PDB file of C-alpha atoms in Angstrom:
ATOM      1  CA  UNK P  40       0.000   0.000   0.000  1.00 59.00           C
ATOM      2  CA  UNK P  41       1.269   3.454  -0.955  1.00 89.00           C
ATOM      3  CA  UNK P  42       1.839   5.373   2.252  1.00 94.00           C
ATOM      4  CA  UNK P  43      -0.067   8.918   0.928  1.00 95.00           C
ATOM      5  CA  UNK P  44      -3.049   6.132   0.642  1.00 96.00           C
ATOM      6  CA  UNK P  45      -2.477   4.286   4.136  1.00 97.00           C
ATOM      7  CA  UNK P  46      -2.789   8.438   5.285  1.00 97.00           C
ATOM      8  CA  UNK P  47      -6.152   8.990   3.160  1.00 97.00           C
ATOM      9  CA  UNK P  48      -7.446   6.032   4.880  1.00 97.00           C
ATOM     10  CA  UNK P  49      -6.800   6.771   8.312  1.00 98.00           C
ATOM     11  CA  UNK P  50      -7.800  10.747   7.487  1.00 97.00           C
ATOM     12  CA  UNK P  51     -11.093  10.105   7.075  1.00 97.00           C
ATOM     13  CA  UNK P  52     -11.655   6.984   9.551  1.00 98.00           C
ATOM     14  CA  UNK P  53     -10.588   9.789  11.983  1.00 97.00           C
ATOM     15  CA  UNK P  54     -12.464  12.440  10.811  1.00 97.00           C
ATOM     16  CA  UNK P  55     -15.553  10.473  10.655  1.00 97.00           C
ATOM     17  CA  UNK P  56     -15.169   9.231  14.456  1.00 98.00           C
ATOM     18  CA  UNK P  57     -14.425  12.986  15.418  1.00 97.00           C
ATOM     19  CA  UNK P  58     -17.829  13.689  14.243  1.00 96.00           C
ATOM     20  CA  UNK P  59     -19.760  10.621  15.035  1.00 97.00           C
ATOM     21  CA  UNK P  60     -17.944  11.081  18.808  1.00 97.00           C
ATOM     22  CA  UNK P  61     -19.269  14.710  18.866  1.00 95.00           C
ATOM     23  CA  UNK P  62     -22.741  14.124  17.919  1.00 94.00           C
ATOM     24  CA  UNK P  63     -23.112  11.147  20.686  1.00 95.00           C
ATOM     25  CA  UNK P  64     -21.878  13.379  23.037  1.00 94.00           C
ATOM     26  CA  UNK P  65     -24.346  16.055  22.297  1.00 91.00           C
ATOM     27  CA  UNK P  66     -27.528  13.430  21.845  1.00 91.00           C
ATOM     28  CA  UNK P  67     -26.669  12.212  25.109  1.00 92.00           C
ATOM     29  CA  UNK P  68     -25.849  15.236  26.970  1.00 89.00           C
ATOM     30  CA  UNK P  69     -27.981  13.739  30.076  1.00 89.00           C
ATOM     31  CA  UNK P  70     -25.577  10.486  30.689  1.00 91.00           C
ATOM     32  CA  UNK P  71     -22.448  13.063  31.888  1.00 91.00           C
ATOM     33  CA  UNK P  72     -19.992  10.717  31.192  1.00 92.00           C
ATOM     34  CA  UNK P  73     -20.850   9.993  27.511  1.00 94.00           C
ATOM     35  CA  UNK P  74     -21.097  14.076  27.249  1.00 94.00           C
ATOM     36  CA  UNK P  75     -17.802  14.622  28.749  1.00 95.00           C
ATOM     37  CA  UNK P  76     -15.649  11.582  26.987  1.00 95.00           C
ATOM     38  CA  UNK P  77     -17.306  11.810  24.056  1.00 96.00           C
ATOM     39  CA  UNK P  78     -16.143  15.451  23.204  1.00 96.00           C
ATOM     40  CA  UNK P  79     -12.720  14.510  24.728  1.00 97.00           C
ATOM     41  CA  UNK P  80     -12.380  11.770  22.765  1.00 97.00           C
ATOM     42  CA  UNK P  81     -13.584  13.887  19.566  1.00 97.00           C
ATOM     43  CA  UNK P  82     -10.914  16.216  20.046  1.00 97.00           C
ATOM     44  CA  UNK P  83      -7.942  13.573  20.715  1.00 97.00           C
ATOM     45  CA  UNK P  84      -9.212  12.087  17.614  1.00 97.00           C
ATOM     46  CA  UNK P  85      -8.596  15.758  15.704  1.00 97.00           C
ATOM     47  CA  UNK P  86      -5.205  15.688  17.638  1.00 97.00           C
ATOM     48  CA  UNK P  87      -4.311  12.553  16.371  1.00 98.00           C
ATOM     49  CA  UNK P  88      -4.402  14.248  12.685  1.00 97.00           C
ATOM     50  CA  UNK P  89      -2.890  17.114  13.215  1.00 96.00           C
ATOM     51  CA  UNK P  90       0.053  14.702  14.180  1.00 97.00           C
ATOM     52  CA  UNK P  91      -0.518  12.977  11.156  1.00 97.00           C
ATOM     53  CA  UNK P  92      -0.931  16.065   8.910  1.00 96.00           C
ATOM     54  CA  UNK P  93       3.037  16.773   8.434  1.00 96.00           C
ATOM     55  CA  UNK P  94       3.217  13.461   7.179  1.00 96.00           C
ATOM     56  CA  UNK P  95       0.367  13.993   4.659  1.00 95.00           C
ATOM     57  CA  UNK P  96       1.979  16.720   3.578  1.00 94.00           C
ATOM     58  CA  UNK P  97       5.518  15.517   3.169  1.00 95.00           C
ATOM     59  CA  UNK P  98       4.101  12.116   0.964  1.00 94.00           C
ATOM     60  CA  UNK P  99       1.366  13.982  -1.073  1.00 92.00           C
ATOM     61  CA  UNK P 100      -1.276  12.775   0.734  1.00 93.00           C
ATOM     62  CA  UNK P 101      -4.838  14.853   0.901  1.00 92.00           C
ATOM     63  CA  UNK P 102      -4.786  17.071   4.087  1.00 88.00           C
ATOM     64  CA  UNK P 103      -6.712  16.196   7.099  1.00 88.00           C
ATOM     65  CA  UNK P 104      -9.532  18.018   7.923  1.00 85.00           C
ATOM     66  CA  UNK P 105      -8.626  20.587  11.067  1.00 78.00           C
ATOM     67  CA  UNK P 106     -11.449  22.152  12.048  1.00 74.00           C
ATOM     68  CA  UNK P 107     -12.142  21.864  15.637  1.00 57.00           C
ATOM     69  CA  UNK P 108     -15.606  20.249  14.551  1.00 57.00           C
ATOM     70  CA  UNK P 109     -18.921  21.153  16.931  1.00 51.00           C
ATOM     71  CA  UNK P 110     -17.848  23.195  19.541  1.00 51.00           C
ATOM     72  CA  UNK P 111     -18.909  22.263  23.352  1.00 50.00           C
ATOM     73  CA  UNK P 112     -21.196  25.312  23.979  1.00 54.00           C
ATOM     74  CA  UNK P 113     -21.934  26.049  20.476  1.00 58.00           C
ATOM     75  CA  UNK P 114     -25.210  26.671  19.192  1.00 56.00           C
ATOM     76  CA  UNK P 115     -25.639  23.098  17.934  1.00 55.00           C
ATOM     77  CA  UNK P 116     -23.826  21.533  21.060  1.00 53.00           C
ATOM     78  CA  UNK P 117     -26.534  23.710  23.289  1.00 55.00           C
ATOM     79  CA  UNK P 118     -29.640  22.779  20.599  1.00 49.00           C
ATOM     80  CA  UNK P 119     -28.607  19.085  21.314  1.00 45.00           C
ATOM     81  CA  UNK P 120     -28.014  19.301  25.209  1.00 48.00           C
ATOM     82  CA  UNK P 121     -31.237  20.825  25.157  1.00 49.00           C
ATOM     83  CA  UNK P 122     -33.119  17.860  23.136  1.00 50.00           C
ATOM     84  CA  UNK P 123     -31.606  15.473  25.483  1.00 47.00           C
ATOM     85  CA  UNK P 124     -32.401  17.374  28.673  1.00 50.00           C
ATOM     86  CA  UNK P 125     -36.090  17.424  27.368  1.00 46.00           C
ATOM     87  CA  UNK P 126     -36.270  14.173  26.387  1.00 47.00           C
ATOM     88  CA  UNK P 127     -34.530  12.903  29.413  1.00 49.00           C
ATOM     89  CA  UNK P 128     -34.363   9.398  30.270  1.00 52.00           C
ATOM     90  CA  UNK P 129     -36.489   6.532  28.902  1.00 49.00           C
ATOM     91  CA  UNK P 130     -36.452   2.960  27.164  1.00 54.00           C
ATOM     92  CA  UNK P 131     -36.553   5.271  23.775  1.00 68.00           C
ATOM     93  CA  UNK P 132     -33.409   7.199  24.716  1.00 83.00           C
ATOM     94  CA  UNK P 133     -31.676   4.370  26.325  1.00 89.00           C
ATOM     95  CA  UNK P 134     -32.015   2.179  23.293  1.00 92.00           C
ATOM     96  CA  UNK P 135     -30.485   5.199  20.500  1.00 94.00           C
ATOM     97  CA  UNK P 136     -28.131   5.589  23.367  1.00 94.00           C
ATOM     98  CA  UNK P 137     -27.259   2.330  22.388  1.00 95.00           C
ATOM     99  CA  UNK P 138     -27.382   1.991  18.829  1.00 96.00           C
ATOM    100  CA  UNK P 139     -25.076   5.154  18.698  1.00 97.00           C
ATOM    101  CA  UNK P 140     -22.730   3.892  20.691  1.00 96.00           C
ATOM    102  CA  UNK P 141     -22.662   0.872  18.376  1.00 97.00           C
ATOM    103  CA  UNK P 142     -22.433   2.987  15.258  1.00 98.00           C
ATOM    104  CA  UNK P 143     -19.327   5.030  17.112  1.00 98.00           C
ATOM    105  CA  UNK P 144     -17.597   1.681  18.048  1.00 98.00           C
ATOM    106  CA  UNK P 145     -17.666   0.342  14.585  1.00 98.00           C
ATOM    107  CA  UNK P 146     -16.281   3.471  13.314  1.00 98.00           C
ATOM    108  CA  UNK P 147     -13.527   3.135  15.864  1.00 98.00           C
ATOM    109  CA  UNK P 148     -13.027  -0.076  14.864  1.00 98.00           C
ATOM    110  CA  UNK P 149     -12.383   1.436  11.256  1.00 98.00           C
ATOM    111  CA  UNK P 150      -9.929   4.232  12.740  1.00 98.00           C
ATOM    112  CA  UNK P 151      -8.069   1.216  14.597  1.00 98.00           C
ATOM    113  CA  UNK P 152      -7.526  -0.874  11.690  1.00 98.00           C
ATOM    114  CA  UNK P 153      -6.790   1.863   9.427  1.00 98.00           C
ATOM    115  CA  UNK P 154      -3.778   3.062  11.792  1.00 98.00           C
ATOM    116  CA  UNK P 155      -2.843  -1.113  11.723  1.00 98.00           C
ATOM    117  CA  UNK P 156      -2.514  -0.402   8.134  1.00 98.00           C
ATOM    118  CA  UNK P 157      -0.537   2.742   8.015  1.00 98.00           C
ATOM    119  CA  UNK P 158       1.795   0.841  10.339  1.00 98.00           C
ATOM    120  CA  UNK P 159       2.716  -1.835   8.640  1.00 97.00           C
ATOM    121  CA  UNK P 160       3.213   0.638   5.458  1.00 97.00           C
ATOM    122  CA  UNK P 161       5.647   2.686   7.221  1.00 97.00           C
ATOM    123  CA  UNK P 162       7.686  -0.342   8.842  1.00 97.00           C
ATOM    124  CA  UNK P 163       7.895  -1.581   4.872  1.00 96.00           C
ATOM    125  CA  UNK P 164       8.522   1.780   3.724  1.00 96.00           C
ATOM    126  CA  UNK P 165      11.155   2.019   6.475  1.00 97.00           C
ATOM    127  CA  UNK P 166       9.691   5.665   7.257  1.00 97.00           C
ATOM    128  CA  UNK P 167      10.827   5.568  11.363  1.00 97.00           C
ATOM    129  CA  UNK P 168       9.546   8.645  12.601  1.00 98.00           C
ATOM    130  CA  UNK P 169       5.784   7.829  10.732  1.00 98.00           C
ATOM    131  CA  UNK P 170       6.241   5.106  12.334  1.00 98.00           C
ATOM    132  CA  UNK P 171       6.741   6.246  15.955  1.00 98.00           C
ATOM    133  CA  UNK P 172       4.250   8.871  15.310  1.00 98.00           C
ATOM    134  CA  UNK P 173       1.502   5.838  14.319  1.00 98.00           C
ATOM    135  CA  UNK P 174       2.444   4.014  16.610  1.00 98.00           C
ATOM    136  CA  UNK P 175       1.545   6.749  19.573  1.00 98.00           C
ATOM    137  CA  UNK P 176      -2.027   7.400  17.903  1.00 98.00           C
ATOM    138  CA  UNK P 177      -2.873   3.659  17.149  1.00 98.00           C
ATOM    139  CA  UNK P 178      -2.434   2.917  20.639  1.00 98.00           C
ATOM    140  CA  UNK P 179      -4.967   6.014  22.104  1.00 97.00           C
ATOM    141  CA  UNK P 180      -6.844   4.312  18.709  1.00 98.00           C
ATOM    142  CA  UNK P 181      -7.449   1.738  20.726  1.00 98.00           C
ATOM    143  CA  UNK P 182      -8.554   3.481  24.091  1.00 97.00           C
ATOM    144  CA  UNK P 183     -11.429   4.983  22.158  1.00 97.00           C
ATOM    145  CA  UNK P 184     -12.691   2.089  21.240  1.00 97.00           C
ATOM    146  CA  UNK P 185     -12.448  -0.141  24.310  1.00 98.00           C
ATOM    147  CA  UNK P 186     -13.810   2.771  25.827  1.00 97.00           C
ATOM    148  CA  UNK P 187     -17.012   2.588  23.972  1.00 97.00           C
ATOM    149  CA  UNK P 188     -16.874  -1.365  24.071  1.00 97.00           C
ATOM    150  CA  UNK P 189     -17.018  -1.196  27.551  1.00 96.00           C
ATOM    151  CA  UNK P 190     -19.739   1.871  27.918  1.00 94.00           C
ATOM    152  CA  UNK P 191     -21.638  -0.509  25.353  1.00 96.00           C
ATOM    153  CA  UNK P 192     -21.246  -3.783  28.071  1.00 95.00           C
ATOM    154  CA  UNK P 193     -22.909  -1.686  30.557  1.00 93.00           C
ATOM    155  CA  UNK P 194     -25.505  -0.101  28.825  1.00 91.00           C
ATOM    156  CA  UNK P 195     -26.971  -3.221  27.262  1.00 90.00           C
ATOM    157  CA  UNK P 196     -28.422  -5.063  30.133  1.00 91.00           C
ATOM    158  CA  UNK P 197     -29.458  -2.099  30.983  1.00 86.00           C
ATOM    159  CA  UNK P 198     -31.579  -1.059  28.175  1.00 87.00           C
ATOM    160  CA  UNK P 199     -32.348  -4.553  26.449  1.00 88.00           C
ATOM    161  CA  UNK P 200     -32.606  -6.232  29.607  1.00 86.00           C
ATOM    162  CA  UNK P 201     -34.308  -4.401  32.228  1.00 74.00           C
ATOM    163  CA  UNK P 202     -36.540  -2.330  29.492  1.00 56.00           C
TER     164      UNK P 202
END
C-alpha cells in the first residue's frame, strides 16, 4: 500500500469518528460521562491528525480536515443538550443511546484498523519517525474504542434487559 493512501485512509476513519464522537456526546448530553468523553475523545481524535498532517503533507497525501468540529457550547452543542435534557431518560433514549454507541464503536473499529494499516506501510517503507508517530495514535486508537466497548457492556443489560 502506498503510504499517501495508508494516510487517506486513516484521514477520514478519523475524521468520521471525530464527528460521530461529537454528535453522541451532544444526543446524550444527560448520561455526563458519555457528554464529557465523548467530546474529549472527539478532540484527541482531531489531535491525532494534526500529528498525522506533516506526514500527509511531506508524501502527497490529501490534508486532514482541522477544524475543531462542533464546539462544546456552540449553538448546535446547546440545541442538542437541550433535546436530550427534554427528552430525558427513557427505554426510547436508552435504546439510541445504544445503537449510537454501536455505530461510534464500529467506526472506531475502522480508525483502529486503518492506523494497523498505516503501520505496517511505514515499517515496509522504512519511514521511522511515521512510524513512531503511528504508533503513539494507534495505541490512544485503541482506548477509544475499548472505551465505547465497555460503555456498550454496561448499557446493554441495561436497556435490552431491564426495558
Amino acid at each position: 500500500m502506498k503510504l499517501d493512501k495508508a494516510i487517506e485512509l486513516v484521514t477520514e476513519a478519523e475524521e468520521d469518528l471525530a464527528k460521530k464522537l461529537g454528535r453522541l456526546a451532544g444526543r446524550h448530553a444527560t448520561e455526563h460521562d458519555i457528554y464529557h468523553l465523548g467530546h474529549q475523545l472527539a478532540e484527541q481524535s482531531r489531535e491525532r491528525l494534526a500529528r498525522l498532517a506533516p506526514f500527509a503533507d511531506e508524501l502527497g497525501a490529501d490534508a486532514p480536515n482541522l477544524e475543531t468540529g462542533a464546539a462544546v457550547g456552540g449553538p448546535g452543542d446547546r440545541l442538542r443538550r437541550a433535546t436530550a435534557t427534554a427528552l430525558g431518560r427513557s427505554e426510547a433514549t436508552g435504546m439510541m443511546m445504544l445503537l449510537d454507541l454501536r455505530d461510534a464503536y464500529l467506526i472506531a473499529q475502522r480508525v483502529e484498523i486503518s492506523w494497523v494499516m498505516l503501520l505496517q506501510a511505514a515499517r515496509a517503507a522504512r519511514h521511522v519517525e511515521l512510524e513512531k508517530v503511528v504508533t503513539s495514535c494507534h495505541e490512544e486508537a485503541e482506548g477509544t474504542a475499548k472505551w465505547l466497548r465497555t460503555h456498550i457492556k454496561v448499557s446493554a443489560p441495561q436497556v435490552l434487559a431491564t426495558g
